[in-house]
Amino acid sequence: MAAFPLTFGFAAKEAAFDALIDRGPALILIATAASALTVAYSIRFLVGAFGDGEPGVEAAIAPAGTRWGLLAPASTLALIGILLGFLPGLPKDLIASAGSTVPGTLSAKLAVWPGFVPALGFSMASLLIGALIALTPRLIDPIRHSEPRLPQADALFAGGVRGLIGGADRISGVIQNGSLPAYLGTILLVAVALPASALWRLERFDVPAPGSAVETLIAIMIVAATVGLLVVRRRFAAIILLGAVGYGLAGLFLILGGPDLAVTQLLVETLVIGLFALVLRRLPAGFDRLTPQPLRIAVAAAVSVFVFGLGLGFGAVTPEPTVTNGYLERSVPEAAGENVVNVILVDFRGLDTLGEITVLAVAAIGAAGLVLPIVRSRSRET
């Protein structure tokens, strides 16, 4: 940290000073002053750890069994710093790899002896000033033994701490208020506000063409079930209507050519309905009518408008064909498959497919574990 010569810190500091010299005198002077303070406290740590110690202060010595365990991490870093000080070119590839991620050209060179260059003068100046600050009693003792110039310093500090803690309590009372609707509303507003700016950059919104009669029928069913959720007062009826929305979406996935999404939606929806049914056995059959609140209505409207606009926006964007063309070109020569969809699922995105299969398996096992006992009990009753 003090960057003494023949350590890796010295080589790194020389490179930093060399890069700051051309940026003007202000930056190099600030870096020299900061480096001098680093030298000062490093020397103070060194004297405090290995010197005679402060009068009246008893040194704490670790037990013999744990001493080497405490020394090993610091000793390892110290030895690496000395080794790289003599051979600063060893981490050249790592530094080049890190520098390649930063805009611009990496031109810094680490050397044991940089030569008589301006950067060496600033390094020596930081070492001398830091040593003077650390080892001159007339500079250290007044600071160490001085009293606060403001008699009310302790009171001001205590008052600041009380104000900070009190403010934190008030903020926590608002943010962590224990209200599930408040938490859900905050999450939804953040999810809407952050990406909403991208919608304003779209030049147009395409209205999709009317679907088939089956799509229209499924859409009407989804809308009817959604409206029914707002008016029913029985918990079980609400769960059935919520499941109807999920099954309707699965039907749309199937019609639009996504059978894997449809199967996943069906299994997960069945699992969720089964879990809700088990929970509802412990709750009252009905629930009171909720009074509409303007804030909740505003959050719901913002989310619905955003999702609607997002759907229209995605329809208006023409995706780049580069990925598609790459899959088509590589399907036969690399995977020996003419069906590019199968090749993507099995070869190019095999781990993704494995994850989807795992989700389906877990959902199927969960749905079977919930539904089969109910079916068996019903069959026994009949």
mmCIF file of C-alpha atoms in Angstrom, residues 33-340:
data_model
loop_
_atom_site.group_PDB
_atom_site.id
_atom_site.type_symbol
_atom_site.label_atom_id
_atom_site.label_comp_id
_atom_site.label_asym_id
_atom_site.label_seq_id
_atom_site.Cartn_x
_atom_site.Cartn_y
_atom_site.Cartn_z
ATOM 1 C CA ALA A 33 -1.012 13.996 -1.544
ATOM 2 C CA ALA A 34 -3.259 10.923 -1.298
ATOM 3 C CA SER A 35 -0.264 8.655 -1.775
ATOM 4 C CA ALA A 36 1.657 10.515 0.962
ATOM 5 C CA LEU A 37 -1.214 9.903 3.389
ATOM 6 C CA THR A 38 -1.210 6.226 2.398
ATOM 7 C CA VAL A 39 2.520 6.063 3.155
ATOM 8 C CA ALA A 40 1.941 7.795 6.499
ATOM 9 C CA TYR A 41 -0.715 5.409 7.802
ATOM 10 C CA SER A 42 1.162 2.395 6.422
ATOM 11 C CA ILE A 43 4.221 3.412 8.439
ATOM 12 C CA ARG A 44 2.058 4.003 11.493
ATOM 13 C CA PHE A 45 0.604 0.509 11.135
ATOM 14 C CA LEU A 46 4.091 -0.922 10.723
ATOM 15 C CA VAL A 47 5.428 0.853 13.822
ATOM 16 C CA GLY A 48 2.340 -0.020 15.819
ATOM 17 C CA ALA A 49 2.588 -3.694 14.931
ATOM 18 C CA PHE A 50 6.333 -4.246 15.201
ATOM 19 C CA GLY A 51 7.602 -1.275 17.224
ATOM 20 C CA ASP A 52 7.812 -0.786 20.964
ATOM 21 C CA GLY A 53 4.128 0.083 21.163
ATOM 22 C CA GLU A 54 2.367 2.954 22.859
ATOM 23 C CA PRO A 55 3.153 3.593 26.550
ATOM 24 C CA GLY A 56 0.635 1.910 28.805
ATOM 25 C CA VAL A 57 -0.832 -0.236 26.031
ATOM 26 C CA GLU A 58 -0.394 -3.976 26.410
ATOM 27 C CA ALA A 59 0.091 -5.879 23.178
ATOM 28 C CA ALA A 60 -2.277 -8.775 22.449
ATOM 29 C CA ILE A 61 -0.424 -11.907 21.360
ATOM 30 C CA ALA A 62 -2.285 -14.658 19.589
ATOM 31 C CA PRO A 63 -1.995 -18.219 20.941
ATOM 32 C CA ALA A 64 0.754 -20.300 19.399
ATOM 33 C CA GLY A 65 -1.701 -22.622 17.681
ATOM 34 C CA THR A 66 -3.458 -19.834 15.761
ATOM 35 C CA ARG A 67 -0.523 -17.495 15.159
ATOM 36 C CA TRP A 68 0.479 -18.993 11.825
ATOM 37 C CA GLY A 69 -3.133 -19.045 10.710
ATOM 38 C CA LEU A 70 -3.308 -15.296 11.291
ATOM 39 C CA LEU A 71 0.043 -14.637 9.640
ATOM 40 C CA ALA A 72 -0.474 -16.789 6.545
ATOM 41 C CA PRO A 73 -2.928 -14.556 4.579
ATOM 42 C CA ALA A 74 -0.958 -11.344 5.117
ATOM 43 C CA SER A 75 2.364 -13.079 4.558
ATOM 44 C CA THR A 76 1.148 -14.583 1.286
ATOM 45 C CA LEU A 77 0.062 -11.198 -0.038
ATOM 46 C CA ALA A 78 3.324 -9.609 1.099
ATOM 47 C CA LEU A 79 5.440 -12.244 -0.634
ATOM 48 C CA ILE A 80 3.409 -11.921 -3.838
ATOM 49 C CA GLY A 81 3.867 -8.152 -3.700
ATOM 50 C CA ILE A 82 7.638 -8.533 -3.360
ATOM 51 C CA LEU A 83 7.829 -11.186 -6.094
ATOM 52 C CA LEU A 84 5.848 -9.060 -8.550
ATOM 53 C CA GLY A 85 7.967 -6.074 -7.555
ATOM 54 C CA PHE A 86 11.002 -7.819 -9.039
ATOM 55 C CA LEU A 87 9.014 -9.395 -11.899
ATOM 56 C CA PRO A 88 6.189 -6.933 -12.675
ATOM 57 C CA GLY A 89 5.733 -8.422 -16.135
ATOM 58 C CA LEU A 90 4.223 -11.664 -14.829
ATOM 59 C CA PRO A 91 0.610 -10.386 -14.657
ATOM 60 C CA LYS A 92 0.945 -8.745 -18.083
ATOM 61 C CA ASP A 93 -1.694 -10.980 -19.702
ATOM 62 C CA LEU A 94 -4.185 -10.416 -16.859
ATOM 63 C CA ILE A 95 -3.699 -6.651 -17.056
ATOM 64 C CA ALA A 96 -4.092 -6.693 -20.846
ATOM 65 C CA SER A 97 -7.284 -8.756 -20.534
ATOM 66 C CA ALA A 98 -8.740 -6.306 -18.020
ATOM 67 C CA GLY A 99 -7.647 -3.320 -20.095
ATOM 68 C CA SER A 100 -9.325 -4.694 -23.205
ATOM 69 C CA THR A 101 -12.719 -4.180 -21.554
ATOM 70 C CA VAL A 102 -12.098 -0.446 -21.079
ATOM 71 C CA PRO A 103 -12.508 1.989 -23.994
ATOM 72 C CA GLY A 104 -9.223 3.347 -25.274
ATOM 73 C CA THR A 105 -5.742 1.964 -25.627
ATOM 74 C CA LEU A 106 -3.832 0.420 -22.718
ATOM 75 C CA SER A 107 -0.316 1.843 -22.829
ATOM 76 C CA ALA A 108 0.868 1.594 -19.218
ATOM 77 C CA LYS A 109 4.051 -0.412 -18.657
ATOM 78 C CA LEU A 110 5.101 -1.878 -15.327
ATOM 79 C CA ALA A 111 8.853 -1.858 -14.654
ATOM 80 C CA VAL A 112 11.158 -2.445 -11.694
ATOM 81 C CA TRP A 113 13.082 0.743 -12.489
ATOM 82 C CA PRO A 114 11.256 3.321 -14.607
ATOM 83 C CA GLY A 115 14.321 5.495 -15.035
ATOM 84 C CA PHE A 116 14.737 9.158 -14.147
ATOM 85 C CA VAL A 117 11.281 10.206 -15.317
ATOM 86 C CA PRO A 118 8.905 12.805 -13.806
ATOM 87 C CA ALA A 119 6.726 10.050 -12.305
ATOM 88 C CA LEU A 120 9.678 8.879 -10.218
ATOM 89 C CA GLY A 121 9.951 12.324 -8.655
ATOM 90 C CA PHE A 122 6.320 12.297 -7.556
ATOM 91 C CA SER A 123 6.759 8.789 -6.117
ATOM 92 C CA MET A 124 9.788 9.859 -4.103
ATOM 93 C CA ALA A 125 7.987 12.994 -2.948
ATOM 94 C CA SER A 126 5.013 10.942 -1.691
ATOM 95 C CA LEU A 127 7.356 8.591 0.190
ATOM 96 C CA LEU A 128 9.307 11.434 1.840
ATOM 97 C CA ILE A 129 6.239 13.463 2.806
ATOM 98 C CA GLY A 130 4.466 10.382 4.147
ATOM 99 C CA ALA A 131 7.510 9.377 6.207
ATOM 100 C CA LEU A 132 7.779 12.901 7.641
ATOM 101 C CA ILE A 133 4.113 12.866 8.629
ATOM 102 C CA ALA A 134 4.364 9.425 10.244
ATOM 103 C CA LEU A 135 7.690 9.788 12.057
ATOM 104 C CA THR A 136 7.771 13.436 13.124
ATOM 105 C CA PRO A 137 6.491 13.669 16.733
ATOM 106 C CA ARG A 138 5.695 17.346 16.374
ATOM 107 C CA LEU A 139 3.238 16.487 13.612
ATOM 108 C CA ILE A 140 1.714 13.381 15.176
ATOM 109 C CA ASP A 141 1.484 14.175 18.885
ATOM 110 C CA PRO A 142 -0.663 17.353 18.580
ATOM 111 C CA ILE A 143 -3.143 15.433 16.434
ATOM 112 C CA ARG A 144 -3.172 12.386 18.707
ATOM 113 C CA HIS A 145 -3.542 14.296 21.971
ATOM 114 C CA SER A 146 -5.546 17.330 20.841
ATOM 115 C CA GLU A 147 -8.982 18.070 22.244
ATOM 116 C CA PRO A 148 -11.934 18.856 19.989
ATOM 117 C CA ARG A 149 -12.011 22.529 19.109
ATOM 118 C CA LEU A 150 -15.808 22.592 19.395
ATOM 119 C CA PRO A 151 -16.963 21.940 22.969
ATOM 120 C CA GLN A 152 -20.297 20.727 21.579
ATOM 121 C CA ALA A 153 -18.661 18.235 19.208
ATOM 122 C CA ASP A 154 -19.823 15.180 21.200
ATOM 123 C CA ALA A 155 -23.336 16.556 21.461
ATOM 124 C CA LEU A 156 -23.437 17.325 17.744
ATOM 125 C CA PHE A 157 -22.198 13.850 16.912
ATOM 126 C CA ALA A 158 -24.711 12.172 19.211
ATOM 127 C CA GLY A 159 -27.515 14.303 17.797
ATOM 128 C CA GLY A 160 -26.501 13.397 14.261
ATOM 129 C CA VAL A 161 -26.540 9.704 15.113
ATOM 130 C CA ARG A 162 -29.973 10.022 16.735
ATOM 131 C CA GLY A 163 -31.306 11.863 13.702
ATOM 132 C CA LEU A 164 -29.875 9.256 11.352
ATOM 133 C CA ILE A 165 -31.389 6.367 13.303
ATOM 134 C CA GLY A 166 -34.721 8.158 13.651
ATOM 135 C CA GLY A 167 -34.849 8.907 9.939
ATOM 136 C CA ALA A 168 -33.990 5.305 9.158
ATOM 137 C CA ASP A 169 -36.835 4.141 11.418
ATOM 138 C CA ARG A 170 -39.319 6.424 9.675
ATOM 139 C CA ILE A 171 -38.192 5.379 6.213
ATOM 140 C CA SER A 172 -38.319 1.699 7.205
ATOM 141 C CA GLY A 173 -41.823 2.214 8.591
ATOM 142 C CA VAL A 174 -42.954 3.425 5.176
ATOM 143 C CA ILE A 175 -41.044 0.935 3.008
ATOM 144 C CA GLN A 176 -41.241 -2.145 5.240
ATOM 145 C CA ASN A 177 -44.820 -1.649 6.407
ATOM 146 C CA GLY A 178 -45.846 -5.312 6.286
ATOM 147 C CA SER A 179 -48.500 -4.732 3.604
ATOM 148 C CA LEU A 180 -48.441 -7.298 0.808
ATOM 149 C CA PRO A 181 -50.447 -5.029 -1.587
ATOM 150 C CA ALA A 182 -47.924 -2.227 -0.967
ATOM 151 C CA TYR A 183 -44.986 -4.523 -1.723
ATOM 152 C CA LEU A 184 -46.682 -5.897 -4.841
ATOM 153 C CA GLY A 185 -47.613 -2.403 -6.021
ATOM 154 C CA THR A 186 -44.030 -1.186 -5.591
ATOM 155 C CA ILE A 187 -42.633 -4.129 -7.549
ATOM 156 C CA LEU A 188 -45.151 -3.623 -10.368
ATOM 157 C CA LEU A 189 -44.535 0.122 -10.603
ATOM 158 C CA VAL A 190 -40.782 -0.393 -10.806
ATOM 159 C CA ALA A 191 -41.270 -3.113 -13.428
ATOM 160 C CA VAL A 192 -43.393 -0.679 -15.442
ATOM 161 C CA ALA A 193 -41.446 2.563 -14.946
ATOM 162 C CA LEU A 194 -37.973 1.301 -15.850
ATOM 163 C CA PRO A 195 -38.673 -0.232 -19.285
ATOM 164 C CA ALA A 196 -41.520 2.169 -20.177
ATOM 165 C CA SER A 197 -39.062 4.684 -21.614
ATOM 166 C CA ALA A 198 -38.222 2.211 -24.378
ATOM 167 C CA LEU A 199 -41.820 2.271 -25.613
ATOM 168 C CA TRP A 200 -41.644 6.018 -26.257
ATOM 169 C CA ARG A 201 -38.801 5.438 -28.731
ATOM 170 C CA LEU A 202 -40.906 3.249 -30.968
ATOM 171 C CA GLU A 203 -41.999 5.002 -34.110
ATOM 172 C CA ARG A 204 -45.155 2.987 -34.569
ATOM 173 C CA PHE A 205 -47.454 0.448 -32.962
ATOM 174 C CA ASP A 206 -48.900 -2.254 -35.193
ATOM 175 C CA VAL A 207 -52.406 -3.447 -34.490
ATOM 176 C CA PRO A 208 -52.410 -7.229 -34.961
ATOM 177 C CA ALA A 209 -54.690 -8.774 -37.542
ATOM 178 C CA PRO A 210 -57.874 -10.448 -36.292
ATOM 179 C CA GLY A 211 -57.380 -14.044 -35.285
ATOM 180 C CA SER A 212 -59.397 -17.110 -36.078
ATOM 181 C CA ALA A 213 -62.784 -17.891 -34.595
ATOM 182 C CA VAL A 214 -61.173 -20.235 -32.045
ATOM 183 C CA GLU A 215 -58.750 -17.528 -30.912
ATOM 184 C CA THR A 216 -61.625 -15.071 -30.563
ATOM 185 C CA LEU A 217 -63.630 -17.571 -28.527
ATOM 186 C CA ILE A 218 -60.684 -18.243 -26.180
ATOM 187 C CA ALA A 219 -60.052 -14.507 -25.799
ATOM 188 C CA ILE A 220 -63.702 -13.926 -24.864
ATOM 189 C CA MET A 221 -63.446 -16.726 -22.276
ATOM 190 C CA ILE A 222 -60.320 -15.148 -20.755
ATOM 191 C CA VAL A 223 -61.955 -11.708 -20.583
ATOM 192 C CA ALA A 224 -65.134 -13.153 -19.059
ATOM 193 C CA ALA A 225 -63.147 -15.065 -16.414
ATOM 194 C CA THR A 226 -61.147 -11.925 -15.607
ATOM 195 C CA VAL A 227 -64.301 -9.843 -15.165
ATOM 196 C CA GLY A 228 -65.777 -12.613 -13.036
ATOM 197 C CA LEU A 229 -62.782 -12.396 -10.698
ATOM 198 C CA LEU A 230 -63.805 -8.827 -9.876
ATOM 199 C CA VAL A 231 -67.349 -9.687 -8.815
ATOM 200 C CA VAL A 232 -67.269 -13.119 -7.141
ATOM 201 C CA ARG A 233 -67.140 -13.316 -3.348
ATOM 202 C CA ARG A 234 -66.322 -17.002 -2.911
ATOM 203 C CA ARG A 235 -62.704 -18.048 -2.685
ATOM 204 C CA PHE A 236 -63.146 -21.315 -4.537
ATOM 205 C CA ALA A 237 -64.979 -19.587 -7.397
ATOM 206 C CA ALA A 238 -62.147 -17.050 -7.655
ATOM 207 C CA ILE A 239 -59.576 -19.843 -7.923
ATOM 208 C CA ILE A 240 -61.612 -21.593 -10.647
ATOM 209 C CA LEU A 241 -61.859 -18.362 -12.655
ATOM 210 C CA LEU A 242 -58.156 -17.692 -12.210
ATOM 211 C CA GLY A 243 -57.430 -21.178 -13.499
ATOM 212 C CA ALA A 244 -59.702 -20.524 -16.483
ATOM 213 C CA VAL A 245 -57.514 -17.556 -17.404
ATOM 214 C CA GLY A 246 -54.401 -19.725 -17.237
ATOM 215 C CA TYR A 247 -55.941 -22.546 -19.258
ATOM 216 C CA GLY A 248 -57.138 -20.018 -21.835
ATOM 217 C CA LEU A 249 -53.598 -18.752 -22.260
ATOM 218 C CA ALA A 250 -52.438 -22.340 -22.698
ATOM 219 C CA GLY A 251 -54.991 -22.701 -25.484
ATOM 220 C CA LEU A 252 -53.660 -19.590 -27.210
ATOM 221 C CA PHE A 253 -50.120 -20.936 -26.955
ATOM 222 C CA LEU A 254 -51.253 -24.178 -28.575
ATOM 223 C CA ILE A 255 -53.065 -22.462 -31.446
ATOM 224 C CA LEU A 256 -50.140 -20.111 -32.135
ATOM 225 C CA GLY A 257 -47.661 -22.971 -32.516
ATOM 226 C CA GLY A 258 -46.148 -23.304 -29.060
ATOM 227 C CA PRO A 259 -47.112 -26.765 -27.802
ATOM 228 C CA ASP A 260 -44.216 -26.860 -25.327
ATOM 229 C CA LEU A 261 -45.382 -23.586 -23.754
ATOM 230 C CA ALA A 262 -48.959 -24.872 -23.714
ATOM 231 C CA VAL A 263 -48.010 -28.083 -21.900
ATOM 232 C CA THR A 264 -45.894 -26.151 -19.380
ATOM 233 C CA GLN A 265 -48.734 -23.698 -18.769
ATOM 234 C CA LEU A 266 -51.258 -26.517 -18.277
ATOM 235 C CA LEU A 267 -49.100 -28.412 -15.798
ATOM 236 C CA VAL A 268 -48.078 -25.368 -13.796
ATOM 237 C CA GLU A 269 -51.642 -24.031 -13.759
ATOM 238 C CA THR A 270 -52.918 -27.391 -12.495
ATOM 239 C CA LEU A 271 -50.267 -27.408 -9.783
ATOM 240 C CA VAL A 272 -51.134 -23.869 -8.687
ATOM 241 C CA ILE A 273 -54.853 -24.605 -8.556
ATOM 242 C CA GLY A 274 -54.188 -27.724 -6.486
ATOM 243 C CA LEU A 275 -52.048 -25.761 -4.042
ATOM 244 C CA PHE A 276 -54.688 -23.036 -3.758
ATOM 245 C CA ALA A 277 -57.348 -25.673 -3.137
ATOM 246 C CA LEU A 278 -55.320 -27.131 -0.265
ATOM 247 C CA VAL A 279 -54.841 -23.682 1.251
ATOM 248 C CA LEU A 280 -58.501 -22.746 0.848
ATOM 249 C CA ARG A 281 -59.499 -25.662 3.075
ATOM 250 C CA ARG A 282 -57.989 -23.680 5.981
ATOM 251 C CA LEU A 283 -59.673 -20.372 5.088
ATOM 252 C CA PRO A 284 -63.265 -19.121 5.196
ATOM 253 C CA ALA A 285 -65.342 -19.894 2.134
ATOM 254 C CA GLY A 286 -66.030 -16.255 1.279
ATOM 255 C CA PHE A 287 -64.337 -12.880 1.616
ATOM 256 C CA ASP A 288 -65.642 -9.367 2.124
ATOM 257 C CA ARG A 289 -66.082 -6.936 -0.706
ATOM 258 C CA LEU A 290 -63.020 -4.741 -1.023
ATOM 259 C CA THR A 291 -63.444 -1.000 -1.257
ATOM 260 C CA PRO A 292 -61.744 0.257 -4.428
ATOM 261 C CA GLN A 293 -58.776 2.474 -3.614
ATOM 262 C CA PRO A 294 -57.573 5.082 -6.140
ATOM 263 C CA LEU A 295 -53.916 4.132 -5.709
ATOM 264 C CA ARG A 296 -54.537 0.437 -6.357
ATOM 265 C CA ILE A 297 -56.707 1.267 -9.367
ATOM 266 C CA ALA A 298 -53.933 3.516 -10.722
ATOM 267 C CA VAL A 299 -51.315 0.778 -10.289
ATOM 268 C CA ALA A 300 -53.529 -1.803 -11.996
ATOM 269 C CA ALA A 301 -54.276 0.591 -14.877
ATOM 270 C CA ALA A 302 -50.598 1.458 -15.331
ATOM 271 C CA VAL A 303 -49.582 -2.209 -15.459
ATOM 272 C CA SER A 304 -52.380 -3.168 -17.881
ATOM 273 C CA VAL A 305 -51.677 -0.255 -20.233
ATOM 274 C CA PHE A 306 -47.946 -1.033 -20.149
ATOM 275 C CA VAL A 307 -48.445 -4.731 -20.935
ATOM 276 C CA PHE A 308 -50.863 -3.848 -23.737
ATOM 277 C CA GLY A 309 -48.431 -1.317 -25.214
ATOM 278 C CA LEU A 310 -45.566 -3.749 -24.830
ATOM 279 C CA GLY A 311 -47.435 -6.356 -26.837
ATOM 280 C CA LEU A 312 -48.157 -3.883 -29.634
ATOM 281 C CA GLY A 313 -44.566 -2.648 -29.522
ATOM 282 C CA PHE A 314 -43.104 -6.118 -29.890
ATOM 283 C CA GLY A 315 -45.340 -6.677 -32.876
ATOM 284 C CA ALA A 316 -44.023 -3.520 -34.532
ATOM 285 C CA VAL A 317 -40.345 -4.384 -34.114
ATOM 286 C CA THR A 318 -38.646 -6.323 -36.885
ATOM 287 C CA PRO A 319 -36.039 -8.602 -35.334
ATOM 288 C CA GLU A 320 -32.581 -8.895 -36.794
ATOM 289 C CA PRO A 321 -32.303 -12.059 -38.915
ATOM 290 C CA THR A 322 -28.654 -12.702 -38.062
ATOM 291 C CA VAL A 323 -29.346 -15.296 -35.356
ATOM 292 C CA THR A 324 -31.909 -17.117 -37.480
ATOM 293 C CA ASN A 325 -29.640 -17.249 -40.497
ATOM 294 C CA GLY A 326 -26.781 -18.519 -38.326
ATOM 295 C CA TYR A 327 -28.892 -21.390 -37.023
ATOM 296 C CA LEU A 328 -30.008 -22.289 -40.548
ATOM 297 C CA GLU A 329 -26.453 -22.238 -41.890
ATOM 298 C CA ARG A 330 -24.986 -24.321 -39.062
ATOM 299 C CA SER A 331 -27.807 -26.814 -38.620
ATOM 300 C CA VAL A 332 -26.692 -29.423 -41.172
ATOM 301 C CA PRO A 333 -22.863 -29.111 -41.112
ATOM 302 C CA GLU A 334 -22.499 -28.918 -37.312
ATOM 303 C CA ALA A 335 -25.449 -30.925 -36.003
ATOM 304 C CA ALA A 336 -26.352 -33.086 -39.046
ATOM 305 C CA GLY A 337 -30.006 -32.140 -38.706
ATOM 306 C CA GLU A 338 -32.327 -30.660 -41.334
ATOM 307 C CA ASN A 339 -35.058 -29.777 -38.815
ATOM 308 C CA VAL A 340 -33.612 -26.568 -37.411
#
